[in-house]
Every structure is written in structure tokens, then in C-alpha cells.
Coordinates of C-alpha atoms and ligand atoms in Angstrom, one line a residue:
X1 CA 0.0 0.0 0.0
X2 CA 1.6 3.8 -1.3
X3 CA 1.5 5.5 1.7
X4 CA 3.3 8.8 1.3
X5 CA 4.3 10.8 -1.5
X6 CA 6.1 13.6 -0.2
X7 CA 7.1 16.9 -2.2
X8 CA 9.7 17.7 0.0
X9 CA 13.1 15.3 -0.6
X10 CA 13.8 14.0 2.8
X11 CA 17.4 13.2 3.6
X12 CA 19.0 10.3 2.4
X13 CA 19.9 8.5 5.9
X14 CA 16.8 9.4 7.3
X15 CA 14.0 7.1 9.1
X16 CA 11.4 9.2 6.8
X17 CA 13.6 9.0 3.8
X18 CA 13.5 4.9 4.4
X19 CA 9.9 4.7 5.3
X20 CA 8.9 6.1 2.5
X21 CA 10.6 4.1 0.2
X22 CA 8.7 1.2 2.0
X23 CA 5.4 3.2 1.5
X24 CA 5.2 3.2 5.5
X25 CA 4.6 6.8 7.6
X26 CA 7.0 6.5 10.6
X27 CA 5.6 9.3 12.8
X28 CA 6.3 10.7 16.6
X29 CA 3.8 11.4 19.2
X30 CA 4.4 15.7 19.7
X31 CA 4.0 17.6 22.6
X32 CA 3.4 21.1 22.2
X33 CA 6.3 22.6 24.8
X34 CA 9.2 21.3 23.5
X35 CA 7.9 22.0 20.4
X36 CA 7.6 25.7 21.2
X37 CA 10.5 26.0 22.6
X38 CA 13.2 24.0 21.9
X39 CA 14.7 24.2 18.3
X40 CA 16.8 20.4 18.4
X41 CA 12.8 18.9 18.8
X42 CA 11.6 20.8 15.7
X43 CA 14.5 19.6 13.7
X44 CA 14.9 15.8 14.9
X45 CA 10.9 16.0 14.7
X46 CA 11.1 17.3 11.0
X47 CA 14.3 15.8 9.3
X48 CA 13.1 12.1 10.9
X49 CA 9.5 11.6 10.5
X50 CA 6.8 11.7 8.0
X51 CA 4.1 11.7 10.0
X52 CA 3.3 13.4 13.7
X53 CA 0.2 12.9 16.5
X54 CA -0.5 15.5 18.9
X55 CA 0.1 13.4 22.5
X56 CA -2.1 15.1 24.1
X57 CA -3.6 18.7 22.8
X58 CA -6.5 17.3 20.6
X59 CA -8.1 15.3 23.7
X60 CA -11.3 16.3 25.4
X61 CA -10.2 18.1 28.0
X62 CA -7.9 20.5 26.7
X63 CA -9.6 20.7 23.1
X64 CA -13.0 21.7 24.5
X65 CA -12.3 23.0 28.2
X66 CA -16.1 24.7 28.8
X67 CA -19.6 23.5 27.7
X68 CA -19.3 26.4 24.9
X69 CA -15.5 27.0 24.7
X70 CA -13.0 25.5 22.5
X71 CA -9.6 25.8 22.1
X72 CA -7.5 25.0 19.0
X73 CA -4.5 27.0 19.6
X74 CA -2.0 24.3 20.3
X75 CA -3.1 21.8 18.3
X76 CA -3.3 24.3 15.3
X77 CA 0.4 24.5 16.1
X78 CA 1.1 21.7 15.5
X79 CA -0.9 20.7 12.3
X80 CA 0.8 23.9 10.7
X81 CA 4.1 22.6 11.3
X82 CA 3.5 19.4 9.9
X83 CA 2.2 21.0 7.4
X84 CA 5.7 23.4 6.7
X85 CA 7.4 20.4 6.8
X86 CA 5.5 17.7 4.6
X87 CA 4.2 15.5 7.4
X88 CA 0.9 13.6 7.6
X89 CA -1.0 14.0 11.0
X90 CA -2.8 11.2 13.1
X91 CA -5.4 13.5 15.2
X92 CA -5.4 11.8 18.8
X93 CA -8.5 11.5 20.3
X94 CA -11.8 11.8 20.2
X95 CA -13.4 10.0 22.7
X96 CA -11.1 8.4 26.0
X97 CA -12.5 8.0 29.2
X98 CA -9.4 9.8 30.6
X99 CA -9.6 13.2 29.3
X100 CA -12.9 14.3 30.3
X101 CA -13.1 17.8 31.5
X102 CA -15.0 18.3 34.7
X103 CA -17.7 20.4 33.5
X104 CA -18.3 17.4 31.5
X105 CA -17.8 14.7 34.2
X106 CA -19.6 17.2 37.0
X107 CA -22.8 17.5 35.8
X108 CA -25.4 14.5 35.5
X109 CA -26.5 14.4 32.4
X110 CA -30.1 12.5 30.7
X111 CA -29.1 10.2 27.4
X112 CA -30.6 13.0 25.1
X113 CA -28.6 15.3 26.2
X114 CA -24.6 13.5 26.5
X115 CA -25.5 12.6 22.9
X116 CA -25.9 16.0 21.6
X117 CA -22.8 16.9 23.7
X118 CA -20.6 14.0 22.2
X119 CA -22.1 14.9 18.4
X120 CA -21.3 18.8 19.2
X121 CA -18.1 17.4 20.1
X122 CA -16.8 15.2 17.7
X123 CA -18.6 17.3 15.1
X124 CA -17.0 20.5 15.9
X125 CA -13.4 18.9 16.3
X126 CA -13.6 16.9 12.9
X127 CA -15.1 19.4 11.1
X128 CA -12.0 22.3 11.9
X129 CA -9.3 19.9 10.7
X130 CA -11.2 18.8 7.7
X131 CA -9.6 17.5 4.9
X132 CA -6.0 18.5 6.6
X133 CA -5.6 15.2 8.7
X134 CA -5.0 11.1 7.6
X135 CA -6.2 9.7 10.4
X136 CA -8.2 9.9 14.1
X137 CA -8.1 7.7 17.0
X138 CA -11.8 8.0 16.8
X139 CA -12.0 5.7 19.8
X140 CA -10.0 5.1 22.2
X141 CA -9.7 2.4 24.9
X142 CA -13.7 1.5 25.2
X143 CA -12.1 -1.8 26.0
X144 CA -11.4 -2.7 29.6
X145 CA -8.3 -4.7 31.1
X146 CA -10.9 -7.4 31.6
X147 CA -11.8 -8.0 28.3
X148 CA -15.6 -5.8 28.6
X149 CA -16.9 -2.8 27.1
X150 CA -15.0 0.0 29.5
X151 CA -17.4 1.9 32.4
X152 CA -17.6 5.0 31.0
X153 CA -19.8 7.7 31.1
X154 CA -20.8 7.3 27.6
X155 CA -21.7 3.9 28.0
X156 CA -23.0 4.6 31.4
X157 CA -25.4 7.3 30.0
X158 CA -26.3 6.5 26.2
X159 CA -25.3 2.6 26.0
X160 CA -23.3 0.6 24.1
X161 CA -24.1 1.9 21.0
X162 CA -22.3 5.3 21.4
X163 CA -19.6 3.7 19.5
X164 CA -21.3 3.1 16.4
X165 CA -22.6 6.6 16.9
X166 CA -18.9 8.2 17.7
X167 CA -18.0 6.5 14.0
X168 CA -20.8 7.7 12.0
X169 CA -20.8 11.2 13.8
X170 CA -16.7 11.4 12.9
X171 CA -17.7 10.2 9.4
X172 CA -20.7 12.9 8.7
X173 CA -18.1 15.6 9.6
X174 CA -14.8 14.3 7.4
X175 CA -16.1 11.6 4.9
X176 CA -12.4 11.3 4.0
X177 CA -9.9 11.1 7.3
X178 CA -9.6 7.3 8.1
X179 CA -11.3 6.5 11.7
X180 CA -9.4 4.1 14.1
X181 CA -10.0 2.0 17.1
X182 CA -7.3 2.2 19.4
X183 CA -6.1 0.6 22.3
X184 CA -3.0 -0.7 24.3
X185 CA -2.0 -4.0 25.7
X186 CA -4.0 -6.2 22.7
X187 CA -1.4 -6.0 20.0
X188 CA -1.2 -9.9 19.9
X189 CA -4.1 -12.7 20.7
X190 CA -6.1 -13.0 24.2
X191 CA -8.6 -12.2 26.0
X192 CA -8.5 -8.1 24.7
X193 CA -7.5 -8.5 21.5
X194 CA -10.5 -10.9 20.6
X195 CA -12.8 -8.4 22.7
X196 CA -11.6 -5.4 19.8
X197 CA -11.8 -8.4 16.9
X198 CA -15.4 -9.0 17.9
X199 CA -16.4 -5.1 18.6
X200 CA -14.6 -4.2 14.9
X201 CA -16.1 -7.2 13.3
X202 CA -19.7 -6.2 14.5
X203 CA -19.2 -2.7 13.5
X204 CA -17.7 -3.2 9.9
X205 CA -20.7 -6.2 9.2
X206 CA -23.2 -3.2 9.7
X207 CA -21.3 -0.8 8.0
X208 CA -20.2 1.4 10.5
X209 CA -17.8 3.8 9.1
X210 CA -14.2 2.6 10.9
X211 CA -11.2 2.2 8.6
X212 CA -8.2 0.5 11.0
X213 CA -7.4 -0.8 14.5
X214 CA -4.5 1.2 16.2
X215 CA -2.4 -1.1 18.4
X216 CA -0.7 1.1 21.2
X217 CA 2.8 -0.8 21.9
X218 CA 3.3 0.8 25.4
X219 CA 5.8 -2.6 25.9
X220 CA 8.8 -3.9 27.8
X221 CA 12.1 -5.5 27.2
X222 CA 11.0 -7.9 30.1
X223 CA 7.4 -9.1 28.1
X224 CA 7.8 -8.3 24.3
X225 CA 4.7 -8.6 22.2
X226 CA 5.1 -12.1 20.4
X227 CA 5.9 -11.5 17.1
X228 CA 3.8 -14.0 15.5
X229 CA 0.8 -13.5 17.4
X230 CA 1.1 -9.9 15.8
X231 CA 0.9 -10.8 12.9
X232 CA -1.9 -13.3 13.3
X233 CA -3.9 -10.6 15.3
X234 CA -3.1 -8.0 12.3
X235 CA -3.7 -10.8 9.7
X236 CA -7.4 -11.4 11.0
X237 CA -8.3 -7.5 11.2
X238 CA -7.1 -7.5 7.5
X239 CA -9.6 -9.8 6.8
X240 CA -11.7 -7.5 7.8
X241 CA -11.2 -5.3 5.9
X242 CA -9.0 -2.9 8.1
X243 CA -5.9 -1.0 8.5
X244 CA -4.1 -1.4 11.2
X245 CA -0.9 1.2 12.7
X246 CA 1.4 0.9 15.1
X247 CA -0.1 3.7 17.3
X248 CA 2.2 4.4 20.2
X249 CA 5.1 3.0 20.6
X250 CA 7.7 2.9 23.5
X251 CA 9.9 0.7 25.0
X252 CA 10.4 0.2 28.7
X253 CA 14.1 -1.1 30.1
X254 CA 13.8 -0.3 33.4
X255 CA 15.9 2.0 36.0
X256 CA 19.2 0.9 36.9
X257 CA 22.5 1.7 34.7
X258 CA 23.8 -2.3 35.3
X259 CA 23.7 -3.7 31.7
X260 CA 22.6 -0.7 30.3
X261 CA 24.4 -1.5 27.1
X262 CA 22.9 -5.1 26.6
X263 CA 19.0 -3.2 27.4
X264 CA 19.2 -1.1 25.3
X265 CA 20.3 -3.8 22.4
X266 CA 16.8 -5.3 23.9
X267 CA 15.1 -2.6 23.1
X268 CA 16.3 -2.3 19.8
X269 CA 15.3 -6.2 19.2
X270 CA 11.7 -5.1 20.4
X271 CA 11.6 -2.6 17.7
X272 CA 13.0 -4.1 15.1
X273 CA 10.6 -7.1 15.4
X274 CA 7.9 -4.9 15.4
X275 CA 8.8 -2.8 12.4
X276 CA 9.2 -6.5 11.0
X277 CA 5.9 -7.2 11.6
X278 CA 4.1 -4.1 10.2
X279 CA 6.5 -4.4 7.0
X280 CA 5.5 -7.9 6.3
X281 CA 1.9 -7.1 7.0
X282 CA 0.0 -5.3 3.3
X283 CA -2.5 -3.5 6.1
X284 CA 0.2 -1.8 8.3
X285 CA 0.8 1.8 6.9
X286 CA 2.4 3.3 9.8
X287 CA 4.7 2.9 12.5
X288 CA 4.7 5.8 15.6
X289 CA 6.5 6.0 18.3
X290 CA 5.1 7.5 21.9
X291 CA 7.6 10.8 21.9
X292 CA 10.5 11.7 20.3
X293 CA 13.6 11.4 22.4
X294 CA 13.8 9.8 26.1
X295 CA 14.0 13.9 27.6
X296 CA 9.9 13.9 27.0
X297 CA 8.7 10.6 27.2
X298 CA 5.8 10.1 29.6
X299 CA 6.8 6.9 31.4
X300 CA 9.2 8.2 33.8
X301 CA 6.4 10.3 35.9
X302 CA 3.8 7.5 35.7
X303 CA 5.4 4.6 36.5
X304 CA 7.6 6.5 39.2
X305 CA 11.1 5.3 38.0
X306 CA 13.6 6.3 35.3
X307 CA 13.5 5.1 32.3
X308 CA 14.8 5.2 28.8
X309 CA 11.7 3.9 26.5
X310 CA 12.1 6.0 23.1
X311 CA 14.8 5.8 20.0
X312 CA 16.6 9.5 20.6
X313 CA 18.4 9.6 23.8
X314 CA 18.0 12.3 26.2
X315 CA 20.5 15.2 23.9
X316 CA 18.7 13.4 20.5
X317 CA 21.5 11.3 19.7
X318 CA 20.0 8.0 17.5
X319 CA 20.0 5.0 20.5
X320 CA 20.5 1.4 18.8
X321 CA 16.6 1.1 18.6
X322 CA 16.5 3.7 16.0
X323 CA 19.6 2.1 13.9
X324 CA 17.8 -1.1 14.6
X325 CA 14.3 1.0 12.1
X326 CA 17.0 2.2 10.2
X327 CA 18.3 -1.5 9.2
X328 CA 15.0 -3.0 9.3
X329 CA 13.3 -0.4 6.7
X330 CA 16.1 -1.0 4.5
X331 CA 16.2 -5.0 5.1
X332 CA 14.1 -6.6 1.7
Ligands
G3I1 O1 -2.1 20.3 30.7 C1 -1.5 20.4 32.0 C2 -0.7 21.6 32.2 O2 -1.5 22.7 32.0 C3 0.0 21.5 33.5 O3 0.9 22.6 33.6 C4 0.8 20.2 33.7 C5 1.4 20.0 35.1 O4 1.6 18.7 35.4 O5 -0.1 19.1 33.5 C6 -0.6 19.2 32.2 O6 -1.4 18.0 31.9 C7 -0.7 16.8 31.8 C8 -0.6 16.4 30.3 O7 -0.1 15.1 30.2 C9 0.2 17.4 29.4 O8 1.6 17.4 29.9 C10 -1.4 15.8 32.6 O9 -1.3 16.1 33.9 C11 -0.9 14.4 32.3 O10 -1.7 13.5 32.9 C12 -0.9 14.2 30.8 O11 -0.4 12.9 30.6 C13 -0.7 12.3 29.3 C14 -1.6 11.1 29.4 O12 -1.8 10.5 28.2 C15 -3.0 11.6 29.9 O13 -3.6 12.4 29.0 C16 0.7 11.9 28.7 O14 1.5 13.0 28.5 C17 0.4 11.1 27.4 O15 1.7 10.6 26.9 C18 -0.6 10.0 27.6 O16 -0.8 9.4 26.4 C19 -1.7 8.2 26.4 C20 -2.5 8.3 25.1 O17 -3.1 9.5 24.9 C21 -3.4 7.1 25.0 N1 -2.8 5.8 25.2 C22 -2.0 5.7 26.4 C23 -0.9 6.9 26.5 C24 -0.1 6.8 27.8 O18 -0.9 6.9 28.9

């Protein structure tokens, strides 16, 4: 599957320049500070990648902080420099039960009316980036770690079938961007990964509008995905029909600076199976990692410990996992 067809002529030893010879967008989750402020993220960020997803300022809260009120500063930002510099954008996310702002989550709300809230919503957001984006994480995580449809106040409030809505509300507003599924810890087969087979499966039999199932890759060097059952998990959803992109990837190694050397060459392994997988698979059209150099990543404050999960280290210097993409992409 062509992917990208830049104007622009990437550089030669580039992860971007690679990917796109492999019809693959290799994009970076994007926070908006460093972004602002710090000039070695804005040119690692441009000269690597192809493709970019805002981590967190197209969520809920931050997107649409009052009842009335949204804000598209920083995400406009961001789409304007991908734009400058010949990069697709992933928008990130539409609906996720963690990014509810509290006059939202305050308030008790009748069926009627948290519809006409979540169609405003989705709506309103879709509609301003129009035609300028490849992709949303339509929905994300309505799966819980048990395998059910997630507690949340959507399904709570309007029932189960505020997914299919979500989908044909995003659709109504951008018949063109692709709307994923996405979730985390179900890149390979089990209990969570059949729940999102079944929930996709039902959806694309009735013709709801989704187009791909993201798979998150927030992994460790101590329990790597299986490659096989990746690629039996991403098989099945083609047969469905779907895309499928590798969403969010990082790679934990743990604190500690004992064996840091031999870690980090497990890291590398991790990602170079994985960009193995998605290569090898005709549905996999893009490969995005969770933050762009281990100075930003989020894992450090929410699992309380150092750690060095991403390709750039800490000054952007290329860590073995990105010469490990580099080898891969270029591997026939
Ligand atoms: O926006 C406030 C800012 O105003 C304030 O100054 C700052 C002080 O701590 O907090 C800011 O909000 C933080 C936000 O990141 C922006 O930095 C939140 O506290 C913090 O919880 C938030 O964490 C993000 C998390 O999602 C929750 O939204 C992480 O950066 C982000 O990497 C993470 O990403 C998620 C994906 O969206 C979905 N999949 C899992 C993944 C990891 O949890």
C-alpha cells in the first residue's frame, strides 16, 4: 500500500527518507512545549519523521475546556508545522474516558442530552481539521483490562451503541480522514484483543464507518509482544477489511545503569521485530512512536522510575533502537 508521497526530498539516511521508500509513515507522538521552545525537537521532529500525532492537545479536555468553549491553539500549532514540513497528521482522540473535563464529568447528564454533547463534540473537532488530517483515533480504549466494554460515562449514560454513533458522527463531519479504534496492551491474541476483533467485526458487518485498529505498543524488554501472534492478530483484522498502525510505541528497560548497554540492544530487538511485523503485513501503513527522544517521554512520571523507553536519547543522539528501524526499513 503507497503510503506517502512527499514533495519535500527527505534526507538520504533518514528514518522518513527509508519509510517512504517502503510506503510506511514512521511518525512521533508531539507535545506542544518542547515543540515551542526548543529548536533540536523541531528539527529531529522534521528531518526524521513523516508523520506526527499531537500526545495530548487534541483530547477532550484541553480541546474543548467549557460547555461552549473550544480551544484550537496548540493543536493548530502543531498541524501547521507538519504542514511546513511535509508530514501527515494522526489526530489523537476523540473519545477516551481519561480526558474528560469536569464540566463534562460534574454534571449529570439525561441520554438526550450527552448525545448531543458528544455529536457537538466530535462534530465540531472533525469538522475544523477537515480535509487536513489522515487519520483519528476515533475511539479510544472502550475496551477494559478485563476484556468488557469499558465503564464510562458514555456507555454509562447513552449505552453501548455510542460507538457506532462516535464512528458515524466522525464520518458525517470528514467523509475522507480514516477513523481508528485504538487501544493498548491487545497487539497480539487473548482475552483483549478478541474483545476489539469482535467489537470491529460487528461494526464493519453493519457498515459502521471505521477504517483501522491502532495497536498502542506501550511494551517492555521484560514481556515483548510475540511477534507471531502480531501478525496473526493484524492478519485477522485485514480480513476484515481494516488498517491497522502501530499507534504508540515505547519501550520500557527499566531503571538501573547495570547492563545498560545489553538493554538497550533489547530494546532495539523489540523494535525491530515490530517494524518487522508491520512491513510484512500489506494493512500496516504506519509505524509511531510515543515521543520523540527519552527527555519527554511520559513513562518516567507514571510509573515513578527512570527510564529510557524511546529511539533518541536524552541530547537526541539515534540509540541502537532507531539504527535497529533504520536497518529494518532497509532489510528486503
Ligand atoms: O495540561 C496540564 C498543564 O497545564 C500542567 O501545567 C501540567 C502540570 O503537570 O499538567 C498538564 O497536563 C498533563 C498532560 O499530560 C500534558 O503534559 C497531565 O497532567 C498528564 O496526565 C498528561 O499525561 C498524558 C496522558 O496521556 C494523559 O492524557 C501523557 O502526556 C500522554 O503521553 C498519555 O498518552 C496516552 C495516550 O493519549 C493514550 N494511550 C496511552 C498513553 C499513555 O498513557
Amino acid at each position: 500500500m503507497v503510503f506517502l508521497s512527499g514533495s519535500t526530498q527527505p534526507a538520504n539516511d533518514s528514518l522518513r527518507f527509508f519509510a517512504q521508500k517502503r510506503g510506511i509513515g514512521i511518525g512521533a507522538a508531539v507535545a506542544i512545549r518542547p515543540l515551542r521552545k526548543d529548536s533540536s525537537y523541531r528539527t529531529v521532529l522534521a528531518r526524521e519523521f513523516n508523520m506526527l500525532t499531537p500526545e495530548n492537545v487534541m483530547k477532550f479536555k484541553p480541546i474543548h475546556p467549557e460547555r461552549d468553549r473550544y480551544d484550537f491553539v496548540a493543536p493548530d500549532t502543531l498541524v501547521d508545522f507538519a504542514k511546513r514540513h511535509d508530514m501527515q497528521v494522526r489526530g489523537h482522540t476523540l473519545v477516551w474516558y481519561q480526558s474528560e473535563p469536569d464540566w463534562l464529568t460534574a454534571n449529570k447528564w439525561t441520554r438526550e442530552e450527552l448525545m448531543t454533547i458528544l455529536r457537538e463534540h466530535i462534530n465540531t473537532v472533525v469538522s475544523h481539521y477537515r480535509g487536513q488530517l489522515v487519520a483519528w483515533d476515533m475511539m479510544n480504549e472502550a475496551i477494559a483490562d478485563n476484556a468488557s466494554l469499558r465503564d464510562t460515562i458514555w456507555l454509562k449514560t447513552i449505552g453501548q451503541d455510542y460507538i457506532e454513533l462516535a464512528f458515524r458522527w466522525a464520518h458525517e463531519a470528514d467523509p475522507k480522514v480514516r477513523l481508528f479504534y485504538n487501544d493498548y496492551d491487545s497487539e497480539g491474541l487473548g482475552a483483549k484483543s478478541d474483545a476489539i476483533y469482535a467489537l470491529v467485526k460487528d461494526l464493519r458487518q453493519r457498515d459502521v464507518p471505521i477504517h483501522g485498529v491502532g495497536l498502542q505498543m506501550h511494551v517492555s524488554i521484560n514481556n515483548p509482544p510475540n511477534p507471531e501472534d502480531v501478525a496473526a492478530n493484524i492478519k485477522r483484522l485485514n480480513d476484515l477489511g481494516l488498517e491497522v498502525q502501530i499507534t504508540e510505541m515505547d519501550v520500557r528497560i527499566g531503571s538501573g545503569t547495570e547492563n545498560l548497554e545489553q538493554r538497550l540492544a533489547q530494546q532495539a530487538a523489540v523494535y525491530r521485530n515490530m517494524m518487522r511485523v508491520c512491513l510484512e503485513a500489506e494493512n500496516c501503513t504506519a509505524f509511531v512512536v510515543w515521543g520523540l527522544s527519552d527527555r519527554h517521554s511520559w513513562i518516567p512520571s507514571h510509573y515513578n522510575q527512570p527510564d529510557l523507553p524511546l529511539i533518541f536519547d536524552k541530547s537526541f543522539r539515534p540509540k541502537p533502537a532507531y539504527e535497529a528501524l533504520i536497518e529494518e526499513l532497509q532489510r528486503m
